[in-house]
Coordinates of N, CA and C in Angstrom, one line a residue:
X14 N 0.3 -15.1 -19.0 CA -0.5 -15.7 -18.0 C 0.0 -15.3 -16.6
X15 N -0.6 -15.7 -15.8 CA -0.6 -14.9 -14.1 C 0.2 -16.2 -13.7
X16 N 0.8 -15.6 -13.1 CA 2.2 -16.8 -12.0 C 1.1 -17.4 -11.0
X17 N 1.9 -18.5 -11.0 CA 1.5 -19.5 -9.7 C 1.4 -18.9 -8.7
X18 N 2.2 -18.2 -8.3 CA 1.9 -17.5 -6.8 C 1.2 -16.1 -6.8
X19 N 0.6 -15.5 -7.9 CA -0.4 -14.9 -7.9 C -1.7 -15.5 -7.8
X20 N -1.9 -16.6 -8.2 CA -3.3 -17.4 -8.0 C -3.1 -18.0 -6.8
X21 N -2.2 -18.4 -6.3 CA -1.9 -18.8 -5.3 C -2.6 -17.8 -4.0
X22 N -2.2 -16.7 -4.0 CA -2.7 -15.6 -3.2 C -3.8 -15.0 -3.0
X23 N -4.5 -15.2 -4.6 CA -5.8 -14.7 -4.6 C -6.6 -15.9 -4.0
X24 N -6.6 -17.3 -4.4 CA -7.2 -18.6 -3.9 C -7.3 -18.3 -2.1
X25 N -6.3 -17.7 -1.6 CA -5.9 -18.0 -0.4 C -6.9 -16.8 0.0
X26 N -7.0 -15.6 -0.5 CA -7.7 -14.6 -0.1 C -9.1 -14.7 0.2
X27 N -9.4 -15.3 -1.0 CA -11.2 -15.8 -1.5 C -11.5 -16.1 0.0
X28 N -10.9 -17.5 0.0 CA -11.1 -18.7 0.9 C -11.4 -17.9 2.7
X29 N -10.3 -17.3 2.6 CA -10.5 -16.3 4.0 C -11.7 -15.6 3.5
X30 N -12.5 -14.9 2.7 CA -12.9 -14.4 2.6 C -14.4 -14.8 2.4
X31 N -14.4 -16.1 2.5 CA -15.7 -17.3 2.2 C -16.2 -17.9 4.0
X32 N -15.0 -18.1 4.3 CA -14.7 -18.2 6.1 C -15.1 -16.9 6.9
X33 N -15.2 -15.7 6.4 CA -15.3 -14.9 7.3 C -16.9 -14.7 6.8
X34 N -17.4 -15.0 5.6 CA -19.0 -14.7 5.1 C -19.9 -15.9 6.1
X35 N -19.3 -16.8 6.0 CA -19.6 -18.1 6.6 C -19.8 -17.8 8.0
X36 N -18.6 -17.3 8.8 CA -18.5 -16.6 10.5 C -19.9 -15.4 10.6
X37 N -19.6 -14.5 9.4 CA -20.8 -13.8 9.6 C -21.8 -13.9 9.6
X38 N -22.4 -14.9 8.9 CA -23.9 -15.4 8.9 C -24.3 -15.6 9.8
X39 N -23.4 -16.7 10.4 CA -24.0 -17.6 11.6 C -24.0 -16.8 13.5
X40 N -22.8 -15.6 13.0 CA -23.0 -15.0 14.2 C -24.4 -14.0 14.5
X41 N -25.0 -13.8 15.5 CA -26.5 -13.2 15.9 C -26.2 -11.7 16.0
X42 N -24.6 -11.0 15.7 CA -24.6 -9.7 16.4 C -24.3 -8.8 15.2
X43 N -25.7 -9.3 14.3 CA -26.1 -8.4 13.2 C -26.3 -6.8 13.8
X44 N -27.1 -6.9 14.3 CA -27.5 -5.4 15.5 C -27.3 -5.5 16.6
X45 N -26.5 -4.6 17.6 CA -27.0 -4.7 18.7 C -27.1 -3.3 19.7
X46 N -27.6 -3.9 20.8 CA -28.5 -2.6 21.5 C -27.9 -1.2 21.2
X47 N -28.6 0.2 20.9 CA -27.9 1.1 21.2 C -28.2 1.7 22.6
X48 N -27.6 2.6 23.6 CA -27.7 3.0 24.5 C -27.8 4.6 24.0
X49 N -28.7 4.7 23.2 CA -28.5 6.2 22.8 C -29.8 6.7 24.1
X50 N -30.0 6.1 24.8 CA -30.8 7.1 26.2 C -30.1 7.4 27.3
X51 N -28.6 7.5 27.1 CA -27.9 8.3 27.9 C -27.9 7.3 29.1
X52 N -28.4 6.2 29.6 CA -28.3 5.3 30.5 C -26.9 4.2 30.3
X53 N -26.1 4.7 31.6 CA -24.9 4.0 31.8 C -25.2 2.7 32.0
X54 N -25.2 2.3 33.3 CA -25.6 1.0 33.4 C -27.0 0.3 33.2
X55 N -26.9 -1.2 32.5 CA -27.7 -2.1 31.6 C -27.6 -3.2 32.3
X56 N -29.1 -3.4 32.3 CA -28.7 -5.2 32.6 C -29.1 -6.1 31.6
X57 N -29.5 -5.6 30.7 CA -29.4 -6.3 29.7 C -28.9 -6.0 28.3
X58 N -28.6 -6.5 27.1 CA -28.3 -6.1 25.7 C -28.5 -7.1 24.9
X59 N -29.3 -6.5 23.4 CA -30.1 -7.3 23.2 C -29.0 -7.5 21.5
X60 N -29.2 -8.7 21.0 CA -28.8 -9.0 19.4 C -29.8 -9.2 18.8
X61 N -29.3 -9.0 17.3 CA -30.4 -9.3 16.5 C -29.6 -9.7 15.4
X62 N -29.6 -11.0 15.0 CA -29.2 -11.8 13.8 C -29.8 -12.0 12.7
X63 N -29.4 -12.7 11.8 CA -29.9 -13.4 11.1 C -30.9 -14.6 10.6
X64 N -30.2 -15.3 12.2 CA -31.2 -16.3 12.2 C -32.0 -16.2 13.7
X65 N -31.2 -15.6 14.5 CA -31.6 -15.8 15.6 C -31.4 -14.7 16.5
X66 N -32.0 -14.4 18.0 CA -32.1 -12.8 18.3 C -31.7 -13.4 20.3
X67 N -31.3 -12.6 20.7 CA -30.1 -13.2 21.6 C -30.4 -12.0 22.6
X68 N -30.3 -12.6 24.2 CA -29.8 -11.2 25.1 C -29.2 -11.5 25.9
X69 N -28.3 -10.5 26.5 CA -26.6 -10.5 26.8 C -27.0 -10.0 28.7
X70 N -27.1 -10.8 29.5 CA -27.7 -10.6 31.0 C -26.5 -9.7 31.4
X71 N -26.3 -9.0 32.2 CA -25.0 -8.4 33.0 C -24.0 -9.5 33.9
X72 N -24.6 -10.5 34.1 CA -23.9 -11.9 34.9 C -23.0 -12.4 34.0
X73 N -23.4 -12.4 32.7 CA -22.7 -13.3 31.8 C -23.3 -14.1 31.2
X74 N -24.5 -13.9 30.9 CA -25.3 -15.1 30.6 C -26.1 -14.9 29.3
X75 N -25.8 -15.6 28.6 CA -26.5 -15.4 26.9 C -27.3 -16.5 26.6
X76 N -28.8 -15.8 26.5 CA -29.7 -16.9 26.2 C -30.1 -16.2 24.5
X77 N -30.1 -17.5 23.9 CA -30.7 -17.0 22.2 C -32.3 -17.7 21.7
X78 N -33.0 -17.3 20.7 CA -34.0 -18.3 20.3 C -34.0 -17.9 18.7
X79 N -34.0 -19.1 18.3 CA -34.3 -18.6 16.9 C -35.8 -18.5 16.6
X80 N -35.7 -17.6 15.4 CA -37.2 -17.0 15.1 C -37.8 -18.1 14.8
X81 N -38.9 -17.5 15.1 CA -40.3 -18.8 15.0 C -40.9 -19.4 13.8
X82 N -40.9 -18.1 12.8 CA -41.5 -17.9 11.6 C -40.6 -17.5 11.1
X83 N -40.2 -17.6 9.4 CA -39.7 -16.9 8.5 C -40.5 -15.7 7.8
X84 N -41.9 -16.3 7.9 CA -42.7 -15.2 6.8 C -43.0 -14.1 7.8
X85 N -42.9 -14.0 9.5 CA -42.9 -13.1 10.0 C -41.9 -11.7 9.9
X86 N -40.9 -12.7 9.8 CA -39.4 -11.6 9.6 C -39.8 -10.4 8.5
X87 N -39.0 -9.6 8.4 CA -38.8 -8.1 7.7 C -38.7 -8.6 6.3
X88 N -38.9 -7.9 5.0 CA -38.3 -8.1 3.5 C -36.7 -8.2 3.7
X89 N -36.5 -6.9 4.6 CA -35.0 -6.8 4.6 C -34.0 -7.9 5.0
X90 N -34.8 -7.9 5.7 CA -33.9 -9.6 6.8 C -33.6 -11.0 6.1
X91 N -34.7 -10.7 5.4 CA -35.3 -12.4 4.5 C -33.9 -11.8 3.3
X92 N -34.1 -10.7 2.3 CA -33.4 -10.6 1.5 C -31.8 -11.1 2.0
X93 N -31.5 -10.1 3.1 CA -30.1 -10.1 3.6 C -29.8 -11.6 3.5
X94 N -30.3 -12.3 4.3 CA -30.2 -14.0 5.0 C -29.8 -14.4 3.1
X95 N -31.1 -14.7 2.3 CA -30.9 -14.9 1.3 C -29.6 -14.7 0.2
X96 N -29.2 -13.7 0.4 CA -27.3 -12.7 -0.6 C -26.5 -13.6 0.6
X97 N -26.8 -13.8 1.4 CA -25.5 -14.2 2.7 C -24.9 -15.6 2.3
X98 N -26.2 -16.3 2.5 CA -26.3 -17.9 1.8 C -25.9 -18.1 0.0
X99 N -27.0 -17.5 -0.7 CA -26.0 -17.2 -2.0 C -24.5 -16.9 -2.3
X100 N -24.3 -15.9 -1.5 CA -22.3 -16.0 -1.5 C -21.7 -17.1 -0.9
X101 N -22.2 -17.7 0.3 CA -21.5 -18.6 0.7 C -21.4 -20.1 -0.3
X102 N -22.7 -20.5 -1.1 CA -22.8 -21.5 -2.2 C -21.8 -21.0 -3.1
X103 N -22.3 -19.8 -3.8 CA -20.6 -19.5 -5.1 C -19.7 -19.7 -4.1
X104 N -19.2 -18.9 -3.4 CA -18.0 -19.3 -2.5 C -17.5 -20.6 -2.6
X105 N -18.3 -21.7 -2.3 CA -17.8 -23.1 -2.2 C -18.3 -23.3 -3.6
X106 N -18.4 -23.3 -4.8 CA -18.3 -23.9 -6.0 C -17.1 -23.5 -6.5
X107 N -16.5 -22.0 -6.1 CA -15.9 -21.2 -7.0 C -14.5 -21.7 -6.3
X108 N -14.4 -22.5 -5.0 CA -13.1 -23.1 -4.6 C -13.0 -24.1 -5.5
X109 N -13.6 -25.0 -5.8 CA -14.0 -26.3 -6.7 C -13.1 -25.7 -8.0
X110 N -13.6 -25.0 -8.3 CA -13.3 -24.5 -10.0 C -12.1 -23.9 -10.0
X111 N -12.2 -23.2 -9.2 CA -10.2 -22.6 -8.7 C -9.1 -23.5 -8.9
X112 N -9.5 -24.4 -8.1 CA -8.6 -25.5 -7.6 C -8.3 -26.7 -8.7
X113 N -9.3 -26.7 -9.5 CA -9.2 -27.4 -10.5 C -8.3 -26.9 -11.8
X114 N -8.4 -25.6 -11.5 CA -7.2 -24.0 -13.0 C -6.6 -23.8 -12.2
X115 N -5.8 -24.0 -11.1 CA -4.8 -23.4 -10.9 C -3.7 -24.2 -11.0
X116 N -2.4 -23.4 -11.4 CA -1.1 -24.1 -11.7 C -0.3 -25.0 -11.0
X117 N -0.8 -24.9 -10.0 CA 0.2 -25.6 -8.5 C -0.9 -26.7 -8.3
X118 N -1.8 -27.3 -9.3 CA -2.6 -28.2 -9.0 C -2.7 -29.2 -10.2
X119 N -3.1 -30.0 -9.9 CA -3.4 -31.6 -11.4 C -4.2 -31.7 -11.8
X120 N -4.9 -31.2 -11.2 CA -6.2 -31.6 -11.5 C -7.1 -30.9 -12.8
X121 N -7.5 -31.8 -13.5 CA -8.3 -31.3 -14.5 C -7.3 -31.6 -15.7
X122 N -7.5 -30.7 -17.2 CA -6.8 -30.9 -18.1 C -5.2 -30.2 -18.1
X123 N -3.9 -30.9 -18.7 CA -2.9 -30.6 -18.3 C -2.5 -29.4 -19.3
X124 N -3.7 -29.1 -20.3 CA -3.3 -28.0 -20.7 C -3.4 -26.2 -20.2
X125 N -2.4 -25.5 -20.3 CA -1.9 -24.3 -19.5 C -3.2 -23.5 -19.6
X126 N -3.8 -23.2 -21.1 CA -4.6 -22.5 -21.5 C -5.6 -23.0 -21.0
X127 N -6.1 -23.9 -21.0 CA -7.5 -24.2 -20.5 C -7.4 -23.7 -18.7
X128 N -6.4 -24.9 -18.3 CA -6.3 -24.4 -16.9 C -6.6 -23.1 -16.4
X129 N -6.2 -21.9 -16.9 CA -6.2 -20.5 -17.1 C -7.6 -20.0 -17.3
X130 N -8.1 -20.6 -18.1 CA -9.3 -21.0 -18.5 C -10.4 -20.6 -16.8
X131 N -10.1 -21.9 -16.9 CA -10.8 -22.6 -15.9 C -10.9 -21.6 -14.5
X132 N -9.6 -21.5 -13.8 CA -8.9 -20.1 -12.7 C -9.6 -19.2 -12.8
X133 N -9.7 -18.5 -14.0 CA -10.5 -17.3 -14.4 C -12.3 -17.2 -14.3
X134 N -12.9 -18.6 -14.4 CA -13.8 -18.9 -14.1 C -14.4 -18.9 -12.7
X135 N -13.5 -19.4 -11.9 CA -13.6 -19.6 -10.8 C -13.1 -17.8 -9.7
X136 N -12.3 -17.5 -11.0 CA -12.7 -16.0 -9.7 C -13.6 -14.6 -10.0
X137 N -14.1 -15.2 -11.2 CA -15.6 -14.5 -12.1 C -16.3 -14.8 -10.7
X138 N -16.4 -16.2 -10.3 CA -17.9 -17.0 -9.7 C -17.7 -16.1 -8.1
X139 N -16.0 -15.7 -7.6 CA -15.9 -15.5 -6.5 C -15.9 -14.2 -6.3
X140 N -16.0 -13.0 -7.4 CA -16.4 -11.8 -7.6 C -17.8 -11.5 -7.2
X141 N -18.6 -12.3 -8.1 CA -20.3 -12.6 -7.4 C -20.4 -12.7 -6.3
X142 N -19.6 -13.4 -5.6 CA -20.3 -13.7 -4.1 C -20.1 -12.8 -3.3
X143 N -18.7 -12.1 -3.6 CA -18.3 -10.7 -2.7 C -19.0 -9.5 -3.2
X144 N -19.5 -9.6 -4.3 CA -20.6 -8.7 -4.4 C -22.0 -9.0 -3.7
X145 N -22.6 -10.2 -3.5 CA -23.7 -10.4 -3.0 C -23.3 -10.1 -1.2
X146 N -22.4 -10.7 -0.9 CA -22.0 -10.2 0.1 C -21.9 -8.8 1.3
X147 N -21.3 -8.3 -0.3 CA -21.4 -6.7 0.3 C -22.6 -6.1 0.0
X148 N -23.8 -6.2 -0.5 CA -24.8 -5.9 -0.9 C -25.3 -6.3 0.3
X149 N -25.2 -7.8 0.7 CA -26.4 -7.7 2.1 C -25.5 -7.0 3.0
X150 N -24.4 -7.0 3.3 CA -24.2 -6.2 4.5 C -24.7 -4.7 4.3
X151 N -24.4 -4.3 3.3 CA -24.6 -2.6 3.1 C -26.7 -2.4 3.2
X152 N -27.1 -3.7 2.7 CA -28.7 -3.3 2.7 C -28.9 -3.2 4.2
X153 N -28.1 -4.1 5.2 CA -28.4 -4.2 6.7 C -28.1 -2.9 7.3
X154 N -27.0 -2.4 7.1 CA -26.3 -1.4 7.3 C -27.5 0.0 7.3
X155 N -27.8 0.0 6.0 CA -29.0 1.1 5.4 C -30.1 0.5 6.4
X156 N -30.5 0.0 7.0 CA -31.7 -0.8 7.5 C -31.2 0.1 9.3
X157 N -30.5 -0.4 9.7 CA -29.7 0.1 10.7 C -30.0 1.6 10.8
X158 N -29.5 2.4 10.2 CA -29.2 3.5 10.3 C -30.5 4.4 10.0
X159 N -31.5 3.8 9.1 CA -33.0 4.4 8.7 C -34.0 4.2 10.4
X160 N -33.5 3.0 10.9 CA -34.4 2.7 12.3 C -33.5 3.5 13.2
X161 N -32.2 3.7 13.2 CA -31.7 4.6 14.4 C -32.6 6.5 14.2
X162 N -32.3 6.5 13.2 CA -32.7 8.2 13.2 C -34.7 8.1 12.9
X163 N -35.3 7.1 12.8 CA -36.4 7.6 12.9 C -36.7 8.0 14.2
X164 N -37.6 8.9 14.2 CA -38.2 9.6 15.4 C -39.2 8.7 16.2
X165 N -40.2 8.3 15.3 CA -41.1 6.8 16.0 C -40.3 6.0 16.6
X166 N -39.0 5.8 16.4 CA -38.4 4.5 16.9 C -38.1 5.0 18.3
X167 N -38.6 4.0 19.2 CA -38.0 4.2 21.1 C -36.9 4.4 20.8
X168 N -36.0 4.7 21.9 CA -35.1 5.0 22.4 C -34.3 3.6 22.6
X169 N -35.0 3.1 23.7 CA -34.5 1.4 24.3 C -34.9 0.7 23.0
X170 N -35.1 0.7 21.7 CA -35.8 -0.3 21.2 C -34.7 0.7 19.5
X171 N -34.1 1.1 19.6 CA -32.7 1.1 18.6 C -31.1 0.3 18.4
X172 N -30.8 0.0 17.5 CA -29.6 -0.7 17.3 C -28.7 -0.1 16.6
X173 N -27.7 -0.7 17.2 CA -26.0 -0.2 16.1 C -25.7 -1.4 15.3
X174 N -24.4 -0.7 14.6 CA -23.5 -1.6 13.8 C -23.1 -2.8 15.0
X175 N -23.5 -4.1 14.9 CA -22.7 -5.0 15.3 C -21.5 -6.0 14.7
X176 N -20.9 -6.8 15.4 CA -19.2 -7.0 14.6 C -19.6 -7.6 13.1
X177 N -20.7 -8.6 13.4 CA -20.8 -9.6 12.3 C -21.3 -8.7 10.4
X178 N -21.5 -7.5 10.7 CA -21.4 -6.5 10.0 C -20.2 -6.8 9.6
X179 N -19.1 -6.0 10.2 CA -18.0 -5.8 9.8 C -17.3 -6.5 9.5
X180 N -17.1 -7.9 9.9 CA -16.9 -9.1 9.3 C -17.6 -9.7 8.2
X181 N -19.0 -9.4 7.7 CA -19.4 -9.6 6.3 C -18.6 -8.9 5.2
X182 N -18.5 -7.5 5.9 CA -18.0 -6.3 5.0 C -16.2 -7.0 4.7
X183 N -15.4 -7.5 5.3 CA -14.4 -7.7 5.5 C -13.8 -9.3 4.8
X184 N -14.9 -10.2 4.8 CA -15.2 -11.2 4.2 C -15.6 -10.8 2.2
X185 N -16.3 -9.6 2.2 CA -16.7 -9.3 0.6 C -15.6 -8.5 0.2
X186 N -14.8 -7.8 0.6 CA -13.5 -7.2 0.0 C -12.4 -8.2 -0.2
X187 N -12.3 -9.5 1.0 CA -11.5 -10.2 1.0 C -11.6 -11.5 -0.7
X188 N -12.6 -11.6 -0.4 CA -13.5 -12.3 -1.9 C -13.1 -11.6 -3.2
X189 N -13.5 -10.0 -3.1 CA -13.4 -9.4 -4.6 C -12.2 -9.2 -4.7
X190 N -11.4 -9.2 -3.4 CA -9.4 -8.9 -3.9 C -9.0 -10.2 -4.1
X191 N -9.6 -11.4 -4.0 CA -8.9 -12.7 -4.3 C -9.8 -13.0 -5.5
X192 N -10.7 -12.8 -6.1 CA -11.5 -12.6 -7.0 C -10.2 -12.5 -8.5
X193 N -10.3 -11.2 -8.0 CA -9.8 -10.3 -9.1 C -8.5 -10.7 -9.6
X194 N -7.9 -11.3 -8.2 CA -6.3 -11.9 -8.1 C -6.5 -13.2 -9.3
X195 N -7.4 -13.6 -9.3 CA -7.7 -15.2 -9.8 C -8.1 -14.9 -11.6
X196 N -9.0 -13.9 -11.3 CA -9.3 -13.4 -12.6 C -8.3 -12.9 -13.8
X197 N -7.0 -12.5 -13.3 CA -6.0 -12.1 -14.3 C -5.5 -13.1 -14.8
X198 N -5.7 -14.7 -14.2 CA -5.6 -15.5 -15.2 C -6.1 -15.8 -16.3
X199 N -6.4 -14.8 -17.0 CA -7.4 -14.8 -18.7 C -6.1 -15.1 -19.7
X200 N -6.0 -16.5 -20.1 CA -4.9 -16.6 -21.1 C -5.0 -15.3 -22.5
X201 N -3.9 -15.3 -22.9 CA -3.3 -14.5 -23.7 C -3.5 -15.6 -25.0
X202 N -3.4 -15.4 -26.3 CA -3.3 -15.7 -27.5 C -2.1 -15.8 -27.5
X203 N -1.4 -17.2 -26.9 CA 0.1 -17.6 -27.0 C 0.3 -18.3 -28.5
X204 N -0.7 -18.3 -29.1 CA -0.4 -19.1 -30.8 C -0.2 -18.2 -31.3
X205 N -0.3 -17.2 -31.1 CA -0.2 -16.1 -32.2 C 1.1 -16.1 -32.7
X206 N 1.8 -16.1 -32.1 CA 3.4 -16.2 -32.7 C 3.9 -17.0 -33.4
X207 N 3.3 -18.2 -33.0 CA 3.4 -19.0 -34.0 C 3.0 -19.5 -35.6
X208 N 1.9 -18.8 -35.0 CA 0.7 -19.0 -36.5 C 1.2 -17.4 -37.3
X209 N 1.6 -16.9 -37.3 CA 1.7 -15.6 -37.6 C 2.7 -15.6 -38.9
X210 N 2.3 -15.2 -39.9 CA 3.0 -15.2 -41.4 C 3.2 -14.1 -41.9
X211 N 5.0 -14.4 -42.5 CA 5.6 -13.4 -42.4 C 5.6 -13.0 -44.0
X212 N 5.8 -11.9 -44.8 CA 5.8 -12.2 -46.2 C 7.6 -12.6 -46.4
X213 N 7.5 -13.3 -47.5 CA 8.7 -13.8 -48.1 C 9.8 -12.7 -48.2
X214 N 10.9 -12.9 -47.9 CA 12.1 -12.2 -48.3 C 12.2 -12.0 -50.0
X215 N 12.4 -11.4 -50.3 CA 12.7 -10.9 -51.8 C 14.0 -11.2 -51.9
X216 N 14.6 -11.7 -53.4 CA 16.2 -12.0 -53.6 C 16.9 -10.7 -53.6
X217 N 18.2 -10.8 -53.2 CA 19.0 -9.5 -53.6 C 19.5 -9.4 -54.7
X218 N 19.1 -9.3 -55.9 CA 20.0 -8.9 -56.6 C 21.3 -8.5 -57.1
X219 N 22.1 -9.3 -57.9 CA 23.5 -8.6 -57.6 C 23.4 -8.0 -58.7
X220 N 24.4 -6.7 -58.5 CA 25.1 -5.6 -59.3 C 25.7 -6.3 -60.6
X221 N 25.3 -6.1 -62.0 CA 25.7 -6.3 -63.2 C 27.7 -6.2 -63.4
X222 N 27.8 -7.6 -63.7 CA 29.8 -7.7 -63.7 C 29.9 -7.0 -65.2
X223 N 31.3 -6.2 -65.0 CA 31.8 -5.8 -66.3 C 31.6 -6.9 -67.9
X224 N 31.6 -8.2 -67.2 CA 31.6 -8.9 -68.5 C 30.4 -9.4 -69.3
X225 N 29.4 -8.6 -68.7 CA 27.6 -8.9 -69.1 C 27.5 -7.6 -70.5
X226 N 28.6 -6.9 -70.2 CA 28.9 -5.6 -71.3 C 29.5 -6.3 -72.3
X227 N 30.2 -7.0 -72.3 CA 31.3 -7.5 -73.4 C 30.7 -8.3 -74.5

């Protein structure tokens, strides 16, 4: 079975890595403006989030509104929001279940194998979410880059990679490497050795004495 402070590490990973999906959702700077018209100075730059779409004045001044409608938003957007929230739910069940199989903990049954059990369950659940995770960032990403290079698309009216991207992205690797970490607690067949049957020794025979002749 996987040492305490292997699960220990992966738990710790997840968790940052549930925190940063969590940070990513909620931040608005899914996209933001490109300046691909060759214009230096801006007085304005615009975000576009997840839930809400934001512009950045040259004073310093950030006014946001969230969308008005959901059924007006994009497929893409609705899906993304949707994988974002999905990982963040496994995320928080799959601490629950972690925490309950891991060795450095009481909780639950005080048997090793189950506990093991259980760990391995919980970083199954935290694999999913860094996959859902990375799925909506990368569908955003592909969304991004299809509206940057179309030709119909204005100029002032294109976007780049913004951070909460890279922080989704960064949050789903952090998930599937504490994931994985949690996952190698898949117990082993520790009865085996026990239960395992050996065939009988055979007697040795001793060598016939001179007086079996007589």
């Amino acid at each position: 079975m996987a040492n305490s402070g292997l699960q220990l590490l992966g738990f710790v990973l997840a968790l940052l890595g549930l925190i940063a999906d969590l940070t990513a959702t909620i931040l608005p700077q899914w996209r933001v403006s490109s300046f691909a018209d060759g214009s230096i100075i801006t007085a304005q730059s615009y975000y576009l989030g997840l839930w809400m779409e934001c512009v950045w004045q040259s004073t310093g001044q950030l006014q946001c509104k969230v969308y008005d409608s959901i059924l007006a938003l994009g497929a893409a957007l609705q899906a993304t929001r949707a994988l974002m929230v999905l990982s963040i739910v496994l995320g928080v069940i799959a601490i629950g279940i972690a925490t309950m199989g891991m060795k450095c903990t009481h909780c639950g049954d005080d048997n090793k194998v189950t506990k093991a059990r259980i760990a391995m369950t919980g970083g199954i659940i935290f694999l999913v979410a860094g996959l859902c995770s990375l799925v909506a960032c990368s569908w955003s990403a592909h969304q991004i880059i299809q509206d940057f290079y179309n030709p119909l698309s204005p100029l002032n009216k294109r976007y780049e990679f913004g951070p909460a991207i890279f922080l989704g992205w960064a949050g789903a690797a952090l998930s599937l490497l504490g994931g994985g970490m949690l996952s190698c607690s898949c117990p082993g067949d520790s009865s085996g050795y026990k239960n395992r049957q050996y065939p009988a020794a055979k007697p040795i025979s001793k060598p016939p004495s001179s007086r079996e002749y007589v």
